Amino acid sequence: MKIAPTSEKVDSAALGSEMHALIAELYPICRSITGNGLRETLKRLQQFVPLTMHEVPSGTRVFDWTVPPEWNIRDAYVKNSRGGRIIDFQRSNLHVVNYSVPVRQKMRLAELTTHLFTLPDHPDWIPYRTSYYKRNWGFCLTHKQLLKLPEDEYEVCIDSSLENGHLTYGEVYLPGETPDEILLSAHACHPSLANDNLSGVAVACFLARHISELPHRYSYRFLFIPGTIGAITWLALNEPTVPRIKHGLVLAGVGDAGPLSYKKSRQGDTEIDRVAAHVLRRLEPQSQILDFSPYGYDERQYCSPGFDLAVGRLSRTPHGTFPEYHTSADNLSFVSPQALHGSFTACVSILSTLEKNRTYRNTNPKCEPQLGERGLYRMMGGSAESSANEMAMLWVLNQSDGRHSLLDIAERAQLDFDSIYRAAQLLNEHGLLKEGTDRSVPGLSEERG
Amino acid sequence: MKIAPTSEKVDSAALGSEMHALIAELYPICRSITGNGLRETLKRLQQFVPLTMHEVPSGTRVFDWTVPPEWNIRDAYVKNSRGGRIIDFQRSNLHVVNYSVPVRQKMRLAELTTHLFTLPDHPDWIPYRTSYYKRNWGFCLTHKQLLKLPEDEYEVCIDSSLENGHLTYGEVYLPGETPDEILLSAHACHPSLANDNLSGVAVACFLARHISELPHRYSYRFLFIPGTIGAITWLALNEPTVPRIKHGLVLAGVGDAGPLSYKKSRQGDTEIDRVAAHVLRRLEPQSQILDFSPYGYDERQYCSPGFDLAVGRLSRTPHGTFPEYHTSADNLSFVSPQALHGSFTACVSILSTLEKNRTYRNTNPKCEPQLGERGLYRMMGGSAESSANEMAMLWVLNQSDGRHSLLDIAERAQLDFDSIYRAAQLLNEHGLLKEGTDRSVPGLSEERG
Amino acid sequence: MKIAPTSEKVDSAALGSEMHALIAELYPICRSITGNGLRETLKRLQQFVPLTMHEVPSGTRVFDWTVPPEWNIRDAYVKNSRGGRIIDFQRSNLHVVNYSVPVRQKMRLAELTTHLFTLPDHPDWIPYRTSYYKRNWGFCLTHKQLLKLPEDEYEVCIDSSLENGHLTYGEVYLPGETPDEILLSAHACHPSLANDNLSGVAVACFLARHISELPHRYSYRFLFIPGTIGAITWLALNEPTVPRIKHGLVLAGVGDAGPLSYKKSRQGDTEIDRVAAHVLRRLEPQSQILDFSPYGYDERQYCSPGFDLAVGRLSRTPHGTFPEYHTSADNLSFVSPQALHGSFTACVSILSTLEKNRTYRNTNPKCEPQLGERGLYRMMGGSAESSANEMAMLWVLNQSDGRHSLLDIAERAQLDFDSIYRAAQLLNEHGLLKEGTDRSVPGLSEERG
C-alpha cells in the first residue's frame, strides 16, 4: 500500500545509469509534436511499462486549438554549388527548423540567410527552433559556420511532409485502491535535446515501472505527450477523468547538475505543494520552491483557470535560465545518472508522502493515554531526555482531532514526515488512533487562526 | 473613460508653477473655520472649477457638534505707549490667535504676556494658534521679539466678531458613468500656511479641473472644507450620499520637499490602499506607506467607526513631524512647483488605476487560448525569451476567473498595473476576456488560502 | 472588580521573602504523586488560603489511567558491612527512587549498582528519579560517591508501602462575578526540589491569597495537584466544570534566575496567549514566548485535543533546559525572592489584564465626539504635541465598534493595555462608550483582512 523508499528496492547507481542509457537510446530520434519520431519514442518506452498509444486525428478540435497536420521528415540539407552537404539533417536533427514545410530550391546566400538561425553568443552551438503553427521552413547551424558561408548558389532540400495524420501520445494507467489519481506528465516532443525533456521522459518511465511493482493507494496516470498541444488534447478528450486528479507533477528538465526545484501549482498551497516543499527541504538543502507563474511547461494547461488542478512541476535548473537550453549543448553529457537518480528519489519521496498522508482521530482525546503501560514510553521518570519517537507520538496524539493530517502535524512539530508517520503507525497498531476526518468536532467551525 | 496619464495632457513644469501661483494668491488671506477669509478663498477657486459654495448656519447640530459662530476679523494689534504697532495683524495674520474674541484693553506687560505665544526653539518663527471652541484671545509672535518687550503700558486691540453666521464649504461634483464616487477632501481653513494646506487645496483644485476635462467612470466629489468641523458637517448633512463613496483621499501637506507618504484607511486593505501602495512604490522608491492611526486630518472623521470609509491620506512629510509645521516658516518657499506636480501626478496615477481596475473572466478558461493564431504571440518557438507583454497576457488569462482584479493580478505577477491593464485590453479586444465578477465559479467558496 | 497592581497592595520585597520562606518550609517534605508528604504539604498551604483537600481512592478509573496505590515511606538506607548508613534517606529524600517498592535485602556491590542512579556529568549532585507505574526500587547518589563504593556486602532497606489509599489534591475556588473561570494549576508532587515546583506552589498560593482579598470579575480555581495523574484525575472527575474554564495558566519553575517564559496554549492565539505576550514583552524585554508543544507539564492534559483549553504555562528557564533540573542542585539557593516576586507580578498583570479586557461600542460612532467640550482634550489648537492619553482615547473611540476588545486596540495602537484601559474608563464615565460585543454591525460578516 505504500511506495517503499527507493533505497530498499533499487540499486541507485544502476538505476541512474539505466535512465541515462534510455536517454541515449532515444536521443538521435527526430521527434516533433506529431509524427513517427514521437511514435517510435513511445514504442521504445513500451519495453519498460504497459504504455497505451493513442492516435488523435489531425483536425480534431481541442478547446481553442486544432490538432495540426502530422509532420514527418526523411532528409534535409543545404548543398553548395559543388554538391557538398554543408548543412545536413543526418548529422543532427536540430539543423532543421522543426515542422518545416517541404522545400526544394536553389538560392543565393542572401536569400538563404533569411532562413538560417544561429546563436551569436554561443558560436559553437546549434539552436533548436520550431514553427508549428505558421507554415515556414529554416535551418539552424552554428554561428561559426554561418560566418564562413561563402557567396554561392545553394541547393536547399527539406524532404518533409505535413499531411493529415495523427497526434500520438502515450499513457500508462496504474489503478490503485482508490480511483483518486496522481498525474505525472512529461513532454516527449523535443528532438535531440537530453535534459529537455528526455530526462523527464526517462524519470517518468522508471517511476511508472517502480510504482507498478508495488502496492499503492492512489491510481497513477503517466502521460508522455507533445508539449502544449498534447496536454490540451488530453484534457479536451478526457474531461470526465479530470476531477479524479487529486495531485500532479510535471517532470521536465530533471537531469542537469542544478539543484532540484519545485514550482507550485496555481493554487499554491495544495497538499502536493506542501509535500514537495517538505521533501525537497530535507532532500537537498539548496533546493528551491518557486511560486507559480503562467509561463513554463504543461502546468500552464493543467493550471489554467478552468481546471486549476493541484499540479506542480519538478525540475532542476528551471528552463530558460541555463544557456544550454534549447541548443545542441543540451546533449548526453549535460545530463548525469546521479542527477536523474536524485530526481527519481525526490519523486518517490513526494509520492510516498502523499500515499502515507492521512488524517486521524485520537481515540482517547481527553488527556493523554497511558503510553508507558503499552510499552510506548520510557518507564523510569525524571530523566531529562525525551526521545524523538516519544515527541512524535505526543504530537500525533495531541493534534489528531480529525482536522490535522500527518503532514500538518509534521510541519507544526518541525519533525520529518516519516517520523510522524511511524509514530502514527505505532499508535494505530495500539488502537490509539482511528483514521478519518472529523468535521463534527465541536468547535471546528470556530476560527482559531 | 480613462484619466489619461499626465504626461500626455499636461506640461508638467507649467502645471507645478500654476499650482504654486494659486498658493501664492491665497496665502495672504486670513482664513479660519468660518468667515469671509474662507469664503473668499473658495470664490477664487471658482475661476478654475465649477465649485458650489454651501453655507451652513451657526448653531446647526452636526452629530455631537454644533456649527460655531462665524468669526471675522478686520484688524488687530498691540501698541506700545508711544503708539507704535509692535504686533500687527496687517503684517501677518498668524499674529492673532485664530478665533480670538474681540478685545480692546490697556494692560501692563505682565498681563499681556499671559496672552502671548512664541516658539522658544525657533526664535525667528511665529507660531500658529487657534481657540475655536473656548472663548479666548491672544497674539503669536517670534520669541526674539518677546524677549525684547520692555515694561510698558500696552494697548491691545482685536477688531474681530464672533456672531451667528455660517460655516462655508466648497464642493465640486463631477458625475461619471456610475454614481459610485471617489471623494477628494482638502481642508481649507488655515490662514497663511502654505503646505498646510494650501498645497492640498491647489492640488485638489487642479485635479478637479483635469478630471473635468476627461471622460471618467467614477463620479468625483471634491470637498474644500474647514478641518474637522467641515468634514463632520458635510457627513452629517449628506448621510444618504455617503454609501456612494467607494474610495477617497484626503490631500494635506503635499507641497514640501519630503517623499510622498500614503496613510492607509482604517480598514487597511481596501482597493485604494492597495492601489496607492502599488503606485507610490513605483513612482518614488523612498515613498512611505503608513498604517492608519486615529490622529491626523479629516480621515479621522471619514474613518470613524460609524462610517469606516475607504479613505486614505496622501501627504509628503507627515504633519507634526517637520519643525515648520504650524509656524510662519510654512511659507511660500517651503512648497515647490516640483513637489506639487509630483503629488498631482501621484493622484492621477492612483485615480487612473482605480478607473482601470476591473475583474474579468477568461472566456476560454480550459487550457490556454491559441494566442499565436490571433497574432498575440511570437510564432517562432524555441527562443529563450518571452516578452513582458506575453507574460502579462499569460497572467491575465491565467488569473481571470472572476475572482481576481487586474490589481490582484499585477500584484501576484509583480508587474506594473499598466502592463497588466494593456494586456487585458488587448485580450478583451480579441474576445478572450469578459468583464464581470463571477461568484458562482465552482470552488469559490472553498478556502484556498 | 479589578485585581489591583501589586505595587499598590503589596510590599514586594516582603512578598518575595514570604514565598521563599514557604518554599523553605515545604522543601524537606518527601512528596510524591500520592501519600502523606503531599497531604502534609497541602495542609500547610491551608494556613494561607481556604484550600479544600480532596482524596480520590486508589483504583479509581480516570480516563485511560487508574489512580495508583498510595505510596508512603518512613525510612531507607544502604548500610555497609560495618553497619554504616552510606546512603541515607534521612539526609535527602532524593536518595530514594520515588515510588520504590519496599525492600530489605543483603547484596554485593555488583547487584546493588544495578539499582543505583548517578549523574556522571555533575558528580556532586544527586539525581531525582521516579518509577510510578513500574514496580521497581532504587537509590540515587552522587557520582563521586558511587566511584568510591568498595566491594562489600551491603544491607539495603526501603521501608515504604504501596497500598490502597488515596490520591490527594488541593483546590482553592474563589467565586467571582461570573461563573466563568480562570484556572491556575501547580504540580505539588516533587520532593526536595525547590524550583520544580515549590516555586509554582508558592506563587499560586500567594496569588490565591491576593485575589481572595480583592473584588474580581472571574471566578478563580487553583489546583495543587500531583503532575500528570493529578490533572487527569481532576479533569476526569470534574468534566461538567471544564467548559467554565475560559483561561488558564500552569505555574511551574518560576523561581530561578532566568527570564520569564510563556508557553502558548495548543490553540495558540487565545486571549490569554495574547495577554501574556503583551504583558511579558513590557515587563521583561528578555522574556520569551514559546510555541505550544505537547511535551511539558500539565498543560499536556489541559491542552489534549478532547479539552483543548486556553491554558498556557508560565515558567522561567524552561524545564529540562537547565542542568539543575531534577537534581539536588534545584535547592533553596536556586530560587530567589526576587524571581518569585517577579513571577507573581507577571501573574497579577496577566490576570488583571484579563479582568479588565472588555469590548465596547462607541455611542457616537459617526465622526468623533467633541472631546474638548467634555474637558477630555486640550482646548488650544495648533500645538504640535498630542498627548499619549489623547491618542489612547482616539484609538478607543475609533476602534470601539463592538468587534475589537481593549486588548485588540492596545495591540493595534502599539500602546500599553493600561493606557488604553484608562482611556476607555474615562470615555465610559462620559457616556461615550457602551459595553458589549456587537455582532450585528453592518459589514461584520465581510472579510476585511
mmCIF file of C-alpha atoms in Angstrom, chain A residues 90 185 242 327 347 395 426 441:
data_model
loop_
_atom_site.group_PDB
_atom_site.id
_atom_site.type_symbol
_atom_site.label_atom_id
_atom_site.label_comp_id
_atom_site.label_asym_id
_atom_site.label_seq_id
_atom_site.Cartn_x
_atom_site.Cartn_y
_atom_site.Cartn_z
ATOM 1 C CA GLN A 90 21.584 13.374 -40.940
ATOM 2 C CA SER A 185 3.225 14.318 -17.123
ATOM 3 C CA VAL A 242 -10.044 15.309 -14.778
ATOM 4 C CA THR A 327 20.557 24.218 -28.077
ATOM 5 C CA CYS A 347 9.563 11.851 -6.923
ATOM 6 C CA TRP A 395 2.489 15.386 18.653
ATOM 7 C CA LEU A 426 2.618 2.586 16.134
ATOM 8 C CA VAL A 441 -15.719 18.021 16.208
#
